[in-house]
Coordinates of C-alpha atoms in Angstrom, one line a residue:
M1 CA 111.0 110.3 132.1
G2 CA 114.1 108.8 133.3
Q3 CA 112.8 105.7 132.9
G4 CA 111.9 107.0 129.7
F5 CA 115.0 107.6 128.6
L6 CA 116.2 103.7 130.6
Q7 CA 114.1 102.7 128.1
I8 CA 115.7 103.9 124.6
S9 CA 118.7 103.5 125.7
L10 CA 118.1 99.2 127.2
T11 CA 116.3 99.8 123.4
L12 CA 119.9 100.9 121.0
C13 CA 122.0 98.8 123.4
I14 CA 120.2 95.5 122.1
V15 CA 120.9 97.3 118.0
V16 CA 123.7 97.9 118.2
A17 CA 124.5 94.1 119.9
I18 CA 122.8 92.5 117.0
V19 CA 124.0 94.1 114.3
P20 CA 127.1 92.8 114.0
V21 CA 125.1 88.6 114.8
L22 CA 122.8 89.6 111.8
G23 CA 124.8 91.2 109.9
R24 CA 126.9 88.5 110.0
Y25 CA 125.0 85.7 109.0
M26 CA 123.1 87.2 106.6
A27 CA 127.1 88.1 105.1
L28 CA 126.9 84.5 104.0
V29 CA 123.4 84.3 103.5
F30 CA 124.0 86.4 100.6
S31 CA 127.2 85.2 99.7
G32 CA 126.0 81.3 99.2
E33 CA 128.2 80.1 102.6
R34 CA 126.7 77.6 104.8
T35 CA 123.9 78.9 106.8
L36 CA 122.6 76.5 110.3
L37 CA 119.1 76.1 108.3
D38 CA 121.1 74.9 104.5
P39 CA 119.8 71.0 106.0
L40 CA 116.1 72.2 106.4
M41 CA 115.4 75.5 104.3
N42 CA 118.0 74.0 100.8
P43 CA 114.9 71.4 99.3
I44 CA 112.7 74.1 99.5
D45 CA 114.8 76.1 97.5
R46 CA 115.9 73.8 95.2
S47 CA 111.9 73.2 94.5
F48 CA 111.4 76.5 93.6
F49 CA 114.3 76.7 91.3
V50 CA 113.7 73.2 89.5
L51 CA 109.7 74.9 89.3
T52 CA 111.2 77.9 87.9
G53 CA 113.7 76.8 85.9
V54 CA 115.9 79.1 87.8
A55 CA 119.2 78.0 88.0
N56 CA 121.2 78.5 91.1
K57 CA 124.9 79.8 89.7
D58 CA 123.0 82.0 86.6
D59 CA 124.8 85.1 87.4
M60 CA 122.4 88.8 85.8
T61 CA 124.0 91.6 83.6
G62 CA 122.2 95.4 85.1
W63 CA 119.1 94.9 83.2
E64 CA 118.2 91.5 83.2
Y65 CA 118.7 92.3 87.0
I66 CA 116.5 94.8 86.3
R67 CA 113.6 92.9 84.0
A68 CA 113.8 89.8 86.5
V69 CA 112.5 92.5 89.6
M70 CA 109.9 93.9 87.0
Y71 CA 108.4 91.3 86.0
S72 CA 108.4 89.2 89.1
N73 CA 106.6 92.6 90.6
I74 CA 104.1 93.2 88.0
C75 CA 103.0 88.9 88.0
M76 CA 102.9 89.3 92.3
S77 CA 100.5 92.4 92.0
I78 CA 98.6 91.1 88.9
L79 CA 97.9 87.8 91.5
V80 CA 96.7 89.7 94.1
Y81 CA 94.9 92.4 93.1
T82 CA 92.6 89.1 91.5
L83 CA 93.0 87.7 94.9
I84 CA 91.5 91.0 96.3
F85 CA 89.0 91.6 94.0
F86 CA 87.2 87.7 94.4
Q87 CA 87.4 88.1 98.3
R88 CA 84.0 87.0 98.7
L89 CA 84.0 84.4 97.0
L90 CA 88.1 82.0 98.6
P91 CA 88.1 80.7 102.7
W92 CA 89.1 82.9 105.4
N93 CA 86.2 85.6 105.4
P94 CA 84.1 85.2 107.8
N95 CA 82.9 88.8 107.7
G96 CA 81.4 88.1 103.8
F97 CA 83.9 91.0 103.2
D98 CA 83.3 92.4 99.2
A99 CA 85.8 93.9 96.5
P100 CA 86.8 97.7 97.7
T101 CA 86.4 100.2 94.6
W102 CA 88.9 99.5 92.3
D103 CA 90.7 102.3 92.6
I104 CA 91.3 101.5 96.5
L105 CA 92.3 98.2 96.0
L106 CA 95.2 99.5 93.1
H107 CA 96.6 101.8 95.7
T108 CA 96.8 98.8 97.9
V109 CA 98.2 96.5 95.5
V110 CA 100.9 99.1 94.5
S111 CA 101.5 100.1 98.0
F112 CA 102.0 96.9 99.3
V113 CA 104.3 95.5 95.7
T114 CA 106.5 98.6 96.0
N115 CA 107.6 97.8 100.0
T116 CA 104.8 101.2 101.1
G117 CA 102.5 99.7 103.0
Q118 CA 100.6 102.8 103.1
E119 CA 96.5 102.1 104.0
H120 CA 93.8 104.6 102.6
Y121 CA 91.4 101.9 103.8
T122 CA 90.9 100.4 107.5
G123 CA 91.8 97.2 107.0
E124 CA 89.1 95.5 109.6
I125 CA 86.6 96.0 107.9
T126 CA 88.0 96.3 104.5
L127 CA 89.2 92.6 103.6
S128 CA 89.2 89.6 105.4
Y129 CA 91.4 86.9 106.9
F130 CA 92.6 85.4 103.1
S131 CA 93.6 88.6 101.6
Q132 CA 95.6 90.8 104.7
V133 CA 97.5 86.8 105.2
A134 CA 97.9 85.4 101.9
A135 CA 98.3 88.4 100.0
L136 CA 99.4 90.7 101.2
G137 CA 100.9 88.7 103.7
F138 CA 102.8 87.4 100.6
L139 CA 103.0 90.7 99.7
M140 CA 105.5 91.9 102.5
F141 CA 107.5 88.8 101.7
T142 CA 108.4 89.4 98.7
S143 CA 108.8 93.3 98.4
A144 CA 110.6 93.6 101.6
A145 CA 112.9 90.6 100.1
T146 CA 113.4 92.2 96.5
G147 CA 114.3 95.2 98.3
L148 CA 117.4 93.3 100.1
A149 CA 118.1 91.1 97.0
V150 CA 118.2 95.5 95.4
G151 CA 120.4 96.1 98.2
I152 CA 123.3 93.4 98.1
A153 CA 123.1 92.9 94.3
F154 CA 124.3 96.9 94.9
I155 CA 126.7 95.5 97.8
R156 CA 128.3 92.9 94.8
G157 CA 128.8 95.9 92.3
L158 CA 130.7 98.1 94.8
T159 CA 132.9 95.3 94.9
G160 CA 133.6 94.1 91.7
K161 CA 131.4 90.9 91.7
K162 CA 129.3 89.7 89.5
L163 CA 125.4 91.0 91.1
G164 CA 124.2 87.2 91.2
N165 CA 120.6 86.0 90.2
F166 CA 117.3 87.6 91.8
Y167 CA 115.6 84.9 91.7
V168 CA 118.0 83.2 94.4
D169 CA 118.6 86.0 96.0
L170 CA 114.0 86.6 96.7
T171 CA 114.3 83.2 97.4
R172 CA 117.3 82.5 100.0
A173 CA 116.7 86.9 101.8
I174 CA 112.6 85.5 102.6
T175 CA 114.0 80.9 103.7
R176 CA 117.2 82.2 105.0
I177 CA 115.8 85.5 106.8
L178 CA 112.4 86.6 107.0
L179 CA 111.0 83.9 107.2
P180 CA 112.4 82.4 110.2
I181 CA 111.8 85.2 112.7
S182 CA 109.1 86.0 111.6
V183 CA 107.9 82.8 113.1
I184 CA 109.6 83.1 115.7
G185 CA 108.9 86.8 116.0
A186 CA 104.8 86.0 115.7
M187 CA 104.9 82.9 118.8
A188 CA 106.8 85.7 121.1
L189 CA 103.7 88.2 119.7
V190 CA 101.3 85.6 120.9
F191 CA 102.4 85.6 123.9
C192 CA 102.8 88.6 124.6
G193 CA 99.0 88.6 124.4
V194 CA 99.0 89.4 120.3
P195 CA 95.6 87.7 119.0
Q196 CA 96.5 84.6 115.9
T197 CA 93.3 83.6 114.5
L198 CA 90.4 83.0 112.1
D199 CA 87.6 83.1 113.8
G200 CA 85.1 86.5 112.8
T201 CA 84.2 89.6 114.5
L202 CA 83.4 89.3 118.5
V203 CA 79.9 90.7 119.3
V204 CA 79.6 91.0 123.2
Q205 CA 77.1 92.6 125.1
T206 CA 78.9 95.8 127.2
L207 CA 77.6 96.1 130.8
E208 CA 75.1 99.2 129.6
G209 CA 73.7 96.8 127.9
R210 CA 74.9 98.2 124.4
T211 CA 76.4 95.9 121.8
Q212 CA 80.4 96.6 121.2
Y213 CA 81.1 94.5 117.5
I214 CA 85.7 93.1 118.8
A215 CA 87.3 92.5 115.4
R216 CA 89.9 90.4 115.8
G217 CA 91.9 88.0 113.5
P218 CA 95.8 86.1 112.7
V219 CA 96.7 89.5 113.4
A220 CA 100.5 88.4 115.9
S221 CA 102.0 86.3 111.8
F222 CA 100.7 89.6 110.1
E223 CA 102.7 92.1 113.1
M224 CA 105.6 89.8 113.1
I225 CA 106.4 90.4 109.3
K226 CA 105.2 93.5 108.7
M227 CA 107.7 95.7 111.1
L228 CA 109.9 92.7 110.2
G229 CA 109.9 93.7 106.7
D230 CA 109.5 97.8 107.0
N231 CA 106.4 97.2 105.4
G232 CA 104.1 99.0 107.9
G233 CA 101.2 99.2 106.4
G234 CA 98.1 97.5 109.7
F235 CA 96.1 94.8 110.9
F236 CA 93.9 97.5 112.4
G237 CA 92.8 100.6 111.4
V238 CA 95.7 102.9 113.2
N239 CA 98.2 100.1 113.1
S240 CA 100.2 99.4 116.1
A241 CA 98.1 102.1 118.6
H242 CA 96.0 99.2 118.4
P243 CA 96.5 97.2 121.8
F244 CA 95.7 93.9 119.5
E245 CA 99.1 94.4 117.6
N246 CA 100.9 95.5 119.9
P247 CA 99.4 94.9 123.4
N248 CA 102.2 95.9 126.3
G249 CA 105.7 98.0 126.9
A250 CA 106.9 94.3 125.1
A251 CA 105.3 93.2 122.2
N252 CA 106.6 97.4 122.0
L253 CA 110.0 96.5 122.5
M254 CA 110.1 93.7 120.1
E255 CA 108.0 95.8 116.9
I256 CA 111.5 99.6 117.6
I257 CA 113.8 96.2 117.5
A258 CA 112.3 94.1 114.3
M259 CA 112.2 98.0 112.3
I260 CA 114.9 98.5 113.2
A261 CA 117.2 94.9 112.6
I262 CA 117.8 94.1 109.3
P263 CA 118.8 98.3 107.4
A264 CA 121.0 98.6 110.7
S265 CA 123.1 95.3 110.3
L266 CA 122.4 96.2 106.5
I267 CA 125.9 97.9 106.9
Y268 CA 128.1 95.5 108.8
T269 CA 127.4 93.1 106.2
Y270 CA 128.7 95.8 103.7
G271 CA 131.3 96.0 105.5
I272 CA 132.6 92.6 105.6
F273 CA 131.9 91.9 101.7
V274 CA 134.2 94.8 101.0
K275 CA 136.0 93.4 104.1
N276 CA 136.5 96.6 106.0
I277 CA 134.8 96.7 109.1
K278 CA 135.7 99.8 109.8
Q279 CA 134.6 102.4 107.0
A280 CA 131.4 100.2 108.5
W281 CA 131.6 100.8 112.0
L282 CA 132.2 104.5 111.5
I283 CA 129.1 104.5 109.0
F284 CA 126.8 103.2 111.6
W285 CA 128.1 105.6 114.0
M286 CA 126.7 108.1 111.6
I287 CA 123.7 107.5 111.2
F288 CA 123.8 106.5 114.6
V289 CA 124.6 109.9 115.5
V290 CA 122.0 111.9 113.2
F291 CA 119.2 109.1 114.3
V292 CA 119.7 110.3 118.1
I293 CA 119.9 113.5 117.2
L294 CA 116.6 113.6 115.3
T295 CA 115.3 111.0 118.5
W296 CA 116.0 114.0 121.3
L297 CA 114.5 116.7 119.4
A298 CA 111.5 115.1 118.4
I299 CA 110.6 113.7 122.5
S300 CA 112.2 116.6 123.8
A301 CA 109.1 118.5 122.2
E302 CA 106.7 115.9 123.3
Q303 CA 107.8 116.6 126.6
Q304 CA 107.8 120.2 126.8
G305 CA 104.4 120.0 125.4
N306 CA 102.2 122.9 123.4
P307 CA 103.1 125.9 125.3
L308 CA 99.3 126.8 124.0
V309 CA 97.6 124.8 126.6
N310 CA 100.5 125.1 129.1
S311 CA 99.5 128.7 128.8
I312 CA 96.2 127.8 129.4
L313 CA 96.5 125.4 132.2
E314 CA 99.5 127.0 133.9
S315 CA 101.9 124.2 134.2
Q316 CA 103.8 122.5 131.9
E317 CA 102.8 118.9 130.5
P318 CA 103.6 116.8 128.4
N319 CA 102.2 116.2 124.8
L320 CA 99.7 113.9 125.1
E321 CA 96.8 114.7 122.3
G322 CA 97.2 111.2 119.8
K323 CA 99.7 109.4 121.9
E324 CA 98.6 106.4 124.0
I325 CA 99.0 106.5 127.2
R326 CA 99.7 102.6 127.6
L327 CA 102.7 103.2 126.4
G328 CA 103.9 106.7 127.3
V329 CA 105.0 110.3 125.6
I330 CA 108.5 108.9 125.2
Q331 CA 107.9 105.2 123.7
T332 CA 105.5 107.0 121.1
A333 CA 108.0 109.7 119.9
L334 CA 110.9 107.4 119.4
W335 CA 108.8 104.8 117.4
A336 CA 107.9 108.0 115.1
V337 CA 111.5 108.6 114.6
I338 CA 111.9 105.2 113.8
T339 CA 109.4 104.1 111.9
T340 CA 110.2 107.0 108.9
A341 CA 113.5 106.8 110.3
T342 CA 113.7 102.9 108.7
M343 CA 111.0 103.2 106.2
C344 CA 108.8 101.5 108.0
G345 CA 105.4 103.5 108.6
A346 CA 103.5 101.8 111.2
V347 CA 102.7 103.8 114.1
N348 CA 102.2 103.7 118.0
G349 CA 100.4 106.4 118.5
M350 CA 99.3 110.2 115.2
Q351 CA 101.5 111.8 113.9
D352 CA 99.3 114.4 113.2
S353 CA 99.3 114.9 116.5
L354 CA 103.3 116.0 116.9
M355 CA 104.6 118.8 118.0
P356 CA 106.0 120.9 115.3
Q357 CA 110.0 119.3 115.8
G358 CA 109.0 116.0 116.2
L359 CA 107.0 116.5 112.9
F360 CA 110.2 118.4 111.6
S361 CA 112.5 114.7 112.7
T362 CA 110.0 112.7 111.0
L363 CA 110.2 114.8 107.9
F364 CA 113.9 115.3 107.2
N365 CA 113.7 111.4 107.8
L366 CA 111.5 110.8 105.0
F367 CA 113.4 113.3 103.1
L368 CA 117.2 111.7 102.9
R369 CA 116.4 108.3 103.4
I370 CA 118.9 106.6 104.9
I371 CA 118.8 106.7 108.5
W372 CA 118.1 104.0 108.4
G373 CA 116.5 103.6 105.8
D374 CA 114.7 101.2 104.1
Q375 CA 114.9 97.3 103.3
G376 CA 118.0 97.4 101.5
T377 CA 117.8 100.2 98.8
G378 CA 117.9 102.5 102.0
T379 CA 121.5 101.3 102.7
A380 CA 122.1 100.9 98.4
Y381 CA 121.3 105.3 99.3
L382 CA 124.1 105.0 102.2
F383 CA 126.5 104.4 99.9
I384 CA 125.5 106.3 96.9
Y385 CA 126.8 109.3 99.5
L386 CA 129.1 107.9 99.9
I387 CA 130.3 107.3 95.9
L388 CA 128.7 111.1 95.4
G389 CA 131.4 112.8 98.6
V390 CA 134.1 110.8 96.8
F391 CA 133.0 112.8 93.5
L392 CA 133.1 115.9 95.2
T393 CA 136.0 115.6 97.7
G394 CA 137.8 113.5 94.7
L395 CA 137.7 116.7 92.8
M396 CA 138.5 119.2 95.1
V397 CA 141.4 117.6 95.6
G398 CA 142.1 117.3 92.8
R399 CA 142.7 113.7 91.3
T400 CA 140.2 111.2 89.8
P401 CA 137.6 109.8 92.4
E402 CA 137.2 106.1 93.0
F403 CA 135.5 104.4 95.1
L404 CA 136.9 100.7 96.8
G405 CA 139.4 101.0 93.8
R406 CA 136.9 102.1 90.8
K407 CA 137.7 105.5 89.0
I408 CA 133.9 107.2 90.0
E409 CA 133.1 108.9 86.1
R410 CA 130.3 110.8 84.0
P411 CA 127.6 107.7 84.0
E412 CA 128.6 107.3 87.7
I413 CA 127.6 110.3 88.2
I414 CA 124.4 110.2 86.0
L415 CA 123.0 107.6 87.5
T416 CA 123.8 108.8 91.2
S417 CA 122.3 111.6 90.0
V418 CA 119.1 110.5 88.5
V419 CA 118.6 107.6 91.9
L420 CA 119.2 111.3 94.0
L421 CA 116.3 113.2 92.0
I422 CA 114.3 111.8 91.6
H423 CA 112.9 111.4 95.8
P424 CA 112.5 115.0 95.4
I425 CA 110.5 115.3 91.9
V426 CA 107.6 113.0 92.8
V427 CA 106.8 115.0 96.2
L428 CA 107.6 118.2 95.4
I429 CA 105.3 118.3 91.9
P430 CA 102.2 116.0 93.0
T431 CA 101.8 118.6 95.7
A432 CA 102.2 122.0 93.8
I433 CA 100.1 120.2 92.2
A434 CA 97.6 119.5 95.0
L435 CA 97.9 122.5 97.6
A436 CA 97.6 124.7 94.0
Y437 CA 93.9 123.1 93.7
P438 CA 92.5 123.0 98.6
N439 CA 88.8 122.4 97.4
S440 CA 88.9 120.1 95.3
L441 CA 92.2 118.0 95.3
S442 CA 94.5 118.5 98.6
G443 CA 92.0 116.9 100.9
I444 CA 93.6 119.3 103.9
T445 CA 91.5 119.6 107.4
N446 CA 93.7 120.9 110.1
P447 CA 94.3 125.4 108.0
G448 CA 97.7 127.0 107.7
F449 CA 100.8 125.2 108.4
H450 CA 99.7 122.2 109.4
G451 CA 97.7 121.4 106.7
I452 CA 101.3 122.4 103.9
S453 CA 102.5 120.1 106.0
Q454 CA 99.6 116.6 105.4
V455 CA 100.6 117.2 102.5
V456 CA 104.3 117.2 101.7
Y457 CA 104.4 114.2 104.2
E458 CA 101.5 111.4 102.3
Y459 CA 104.2 112.4 98.8
A460 CA 107.1 112.3 100.9
S461 CA 105.6 108.5 102.5
A462 CA 104.5 107.7 99.4
S463 CA 108.0 108.3 97.9
A464 CA 110.1 106.9 100.0
N465 CA 108.3 103.9 100.1
N466 CA 106.9 104.4 103.8
A467 CA 103.9 103.2 105.1
S468 CA 102.9 106.4 107.4
S469 CA 100.9 109.7 107.2
L470 CA 99.4 112.4 108.6
Q471 CA 95.9 111.1 109.8
G472 CA 93.5 114.0 109.6
L473 CA 94.2 113.9 105.6
D474 CA 91.3 113.1 103.7
N475 CA 92.8 110.5 101.5
N476 CA 90.1 108.3 100.3
T477 CA 89.9 110.4 96.7
L478 CA 90.4 109.3 93.8
W479 CA 93.1 111.8 93.2
W480 CA 94.7 110.8 96.6
N481 CA 95.0 107.0 95.6
L482 CA 96.2 107.5 92.5
S483 CA 98.6 110.0 92.7
T484 CA 100.1 108.6 95.5
C485 CA 100.8 105.1 93.9
F486 CA 102.5 107.3 91.1
S487 CA 105.1 108.5 93.3
M488 CA 105.1 104.8 95.6
L489 CA 106.1 104.1 91.5
A490 CA 109.0 105.9 90.7
G491 CA 109.5 106.3 94.1
R492 CA 110.1 102.5 94.2
Y493 CA 111.2 101.6 90.5
I494 CA 113.3 104.2 88.6
P495 CA 115.3 104.7 92.1
V496 CA 115.7 100.3 91.9
T497 CA 116.8 100.8 88.5
G498 CA 120.6 103.3 88.5
I499 CA 121.4 101.2 91.5
L500 CA 121.3 97.9 89.9
L501 CA 122.4 100.1 86.4
L502 CA 124.6 101.5 88.5
A503 CA 126.1 98.4 90.7
H504 CA 126.3 96.7 86.8
S505 CA 129.1 99.3 86.0
M506 CA 130.6 99.2 89.0
S507 CA 131.5 95.5 88.6
R508 CA 132.8 96.2 84.8
K509 CA 135.6 98.3 86.4
P510 CA 139.5 97.4 86.7
T511 CA 141.1 97.6 90.3
I512 CA 142.9 101.1 90.9
P513 CA 146.0 99.7 93.0
Q514 CA 146.4 101.3 96.0
T515 CA 148.4 104.5 97.1
P516 CA 149.7 106.5 100.0
S517 CA 147.6 109.2 97.8
N518 CA 144.7 108.1 97.1
L519 CA 141.3 109.1 99.5
K520 CA 140.8 106.6 102.4
T521 CA 136.9 105.9 102.5
D522 CA 137.1 104.7 106.0
S523 CA 138.4 108.1 108.3
L524 CA 136.5 109.3 110.4
L525 CA 137.1 113.3 108.3
F526 CA 135.6 111.0 105.1
T527 CA 132.2 110.1 107.2
I528 CA 132.0 113.2 108.4
A529 CA 132.5 115.9 105.7
T530 CA 129.9 113.0 104.2
A531 CA 127.6 113.4 107.1
G532 CA 127.8 117.3 106.1
L533 CA 127.4 116.2 102.4
V534 CA 124.4 115.0 103.2
V535 CA 122.8 118.0 105.2
I536 CA 123.3 119.7 103.1
L537 CA 121.9 118.4 100.1
G538 CA 119.1 117.0 101.9
M539 CA 118.1 120.7 102.8
L540 CA 118.8 122.0 99.8
A541 CA 115.7 119.4 98.0
F542 CA 113.8 120.3 100.9
F543 CA 114.5 123.2 102.9
P544 CA 111.1 125.7 102.0
V545 CA 108.7 123.0 102.4
L546 CA 110.1 122.1 105.7
A547 CA 110.4 126.4 106.4
L548 CA 105.7 126.0 105.5
G549 CA 105.0 123.0 107.2
P550 CA 106.6 121.9 110.2
I551 CA 109.3 125.2 111.0
A552 CA 106.7 127.6 110.5
E553 CA 104.5 126.1 112.6
G554 CA 106.6 125.6 115.4
F555 CA 107.6 129.6 115.4
K556 CA 104.2 129.9 115.8
L557 CA 103.2 128.0 118.3
A558 CA 106.2 129.4 119.9
S559 CA 105.1 133.0 120.2
G560 CA 101.9 132.0 120.9
S561 CA 99.4 132.6 117.8

């Protein structure tokens, strides 16, 4: 156990060390300043801008930025849908896979274009290498870059700057951040034993004389952008629990760092844009503390094990169900919390096997969406909570609320409310419909409180653009494919629209001179108040389903029934 906590401490220390370096680099990239990669990437950027007719200095308004996001995502969805539909006629299909059914295909395309990566199929027996790499791999880069672009546009708007150009931000996010790190990371994963090949399924004879089929493919390149872009969808059906995606402790560490690096570093990038590093670190440590608490809750529960099993064994044993023994209980629990905190959704064990406390931690992450949040959009959610905190504290002291020297007025609060309320709406309403028809729609395979958690988790994962699920749910049906499409689309594009309109509104406001009586948002007191606000709002929206799911299940286990 001591070794496991030493590994966690090492992981978190690496994250803290990376944050200022990567955060400063991303600030340079999105400020248009010179970076080391410019000589190599500038010709690529210029070629793309010439082909698409995008001028490098054409700043967009809020609605222009929104239209650019929507139009580009629609075009990319149509392209990828077509590629997968005709995958039998395209190269890199050594196993001769045909197109999946229309509802699975639609769900897959929506899932990856929204940076969700939720899979209702088994990758190694459904998609060709071309579909995995050229179609889904393409979306994993562009969807992550879209989120980064939206997050940076929001930060610009908060500081009074113009929002920028979506196509420029999208391109620079890919060529300066996602692509270089993915190339280096993929080579490191190959060194760790992750395969990267176009050869077909390997057929071998076992010692018992039976035939075994070993799936393989260009896994390393797929795996790294899956983790770095917080996409989550795996090359194989069991995701990063498969030894070809995550073969050992070194690969496990790299993939954890890749998940958390960009979302955590974006907080520091914000500090550079607003010229207030102190506030950035306060926000970072606020999130860090909540994350550590949730991680401790999950790990301690898995270490104590299932009381019903322990009563039979007459000894305390950790909960090994659904765990990768080669990685250990602690690393699996840590991964479960990080993958839901970063909205990545990749798994290195079975979330369905978590103890109620671990399930509470993962659901709590999915409900809040800010610890550490998704690529860009999760960071925007965090600062929307800050705006709401400024508004409420301003009302308490009888002053006009201000954030970064700009007044928070009725239009901003309306947009803030829309962004924060759409998530519980598209989680709880479909959940209620599914639970109302347990035999025909819900797909529940576990009885009682855990079955409720399965349904809630699926929609929370979809709306939060997270790929994980409680794997016992029977979700490969028409109802689940279409209803989660709705949650993924609404959970992605309605908040993006609100975020960009809010950024546009803030960018047009005049700066108010600062006085000694202004509320200081870079104080420890305000940071603690914001943390309390986040927890209260999250509980108000989702406490009933938490009470009916993991909390009730925990009490039931503790009672020995």
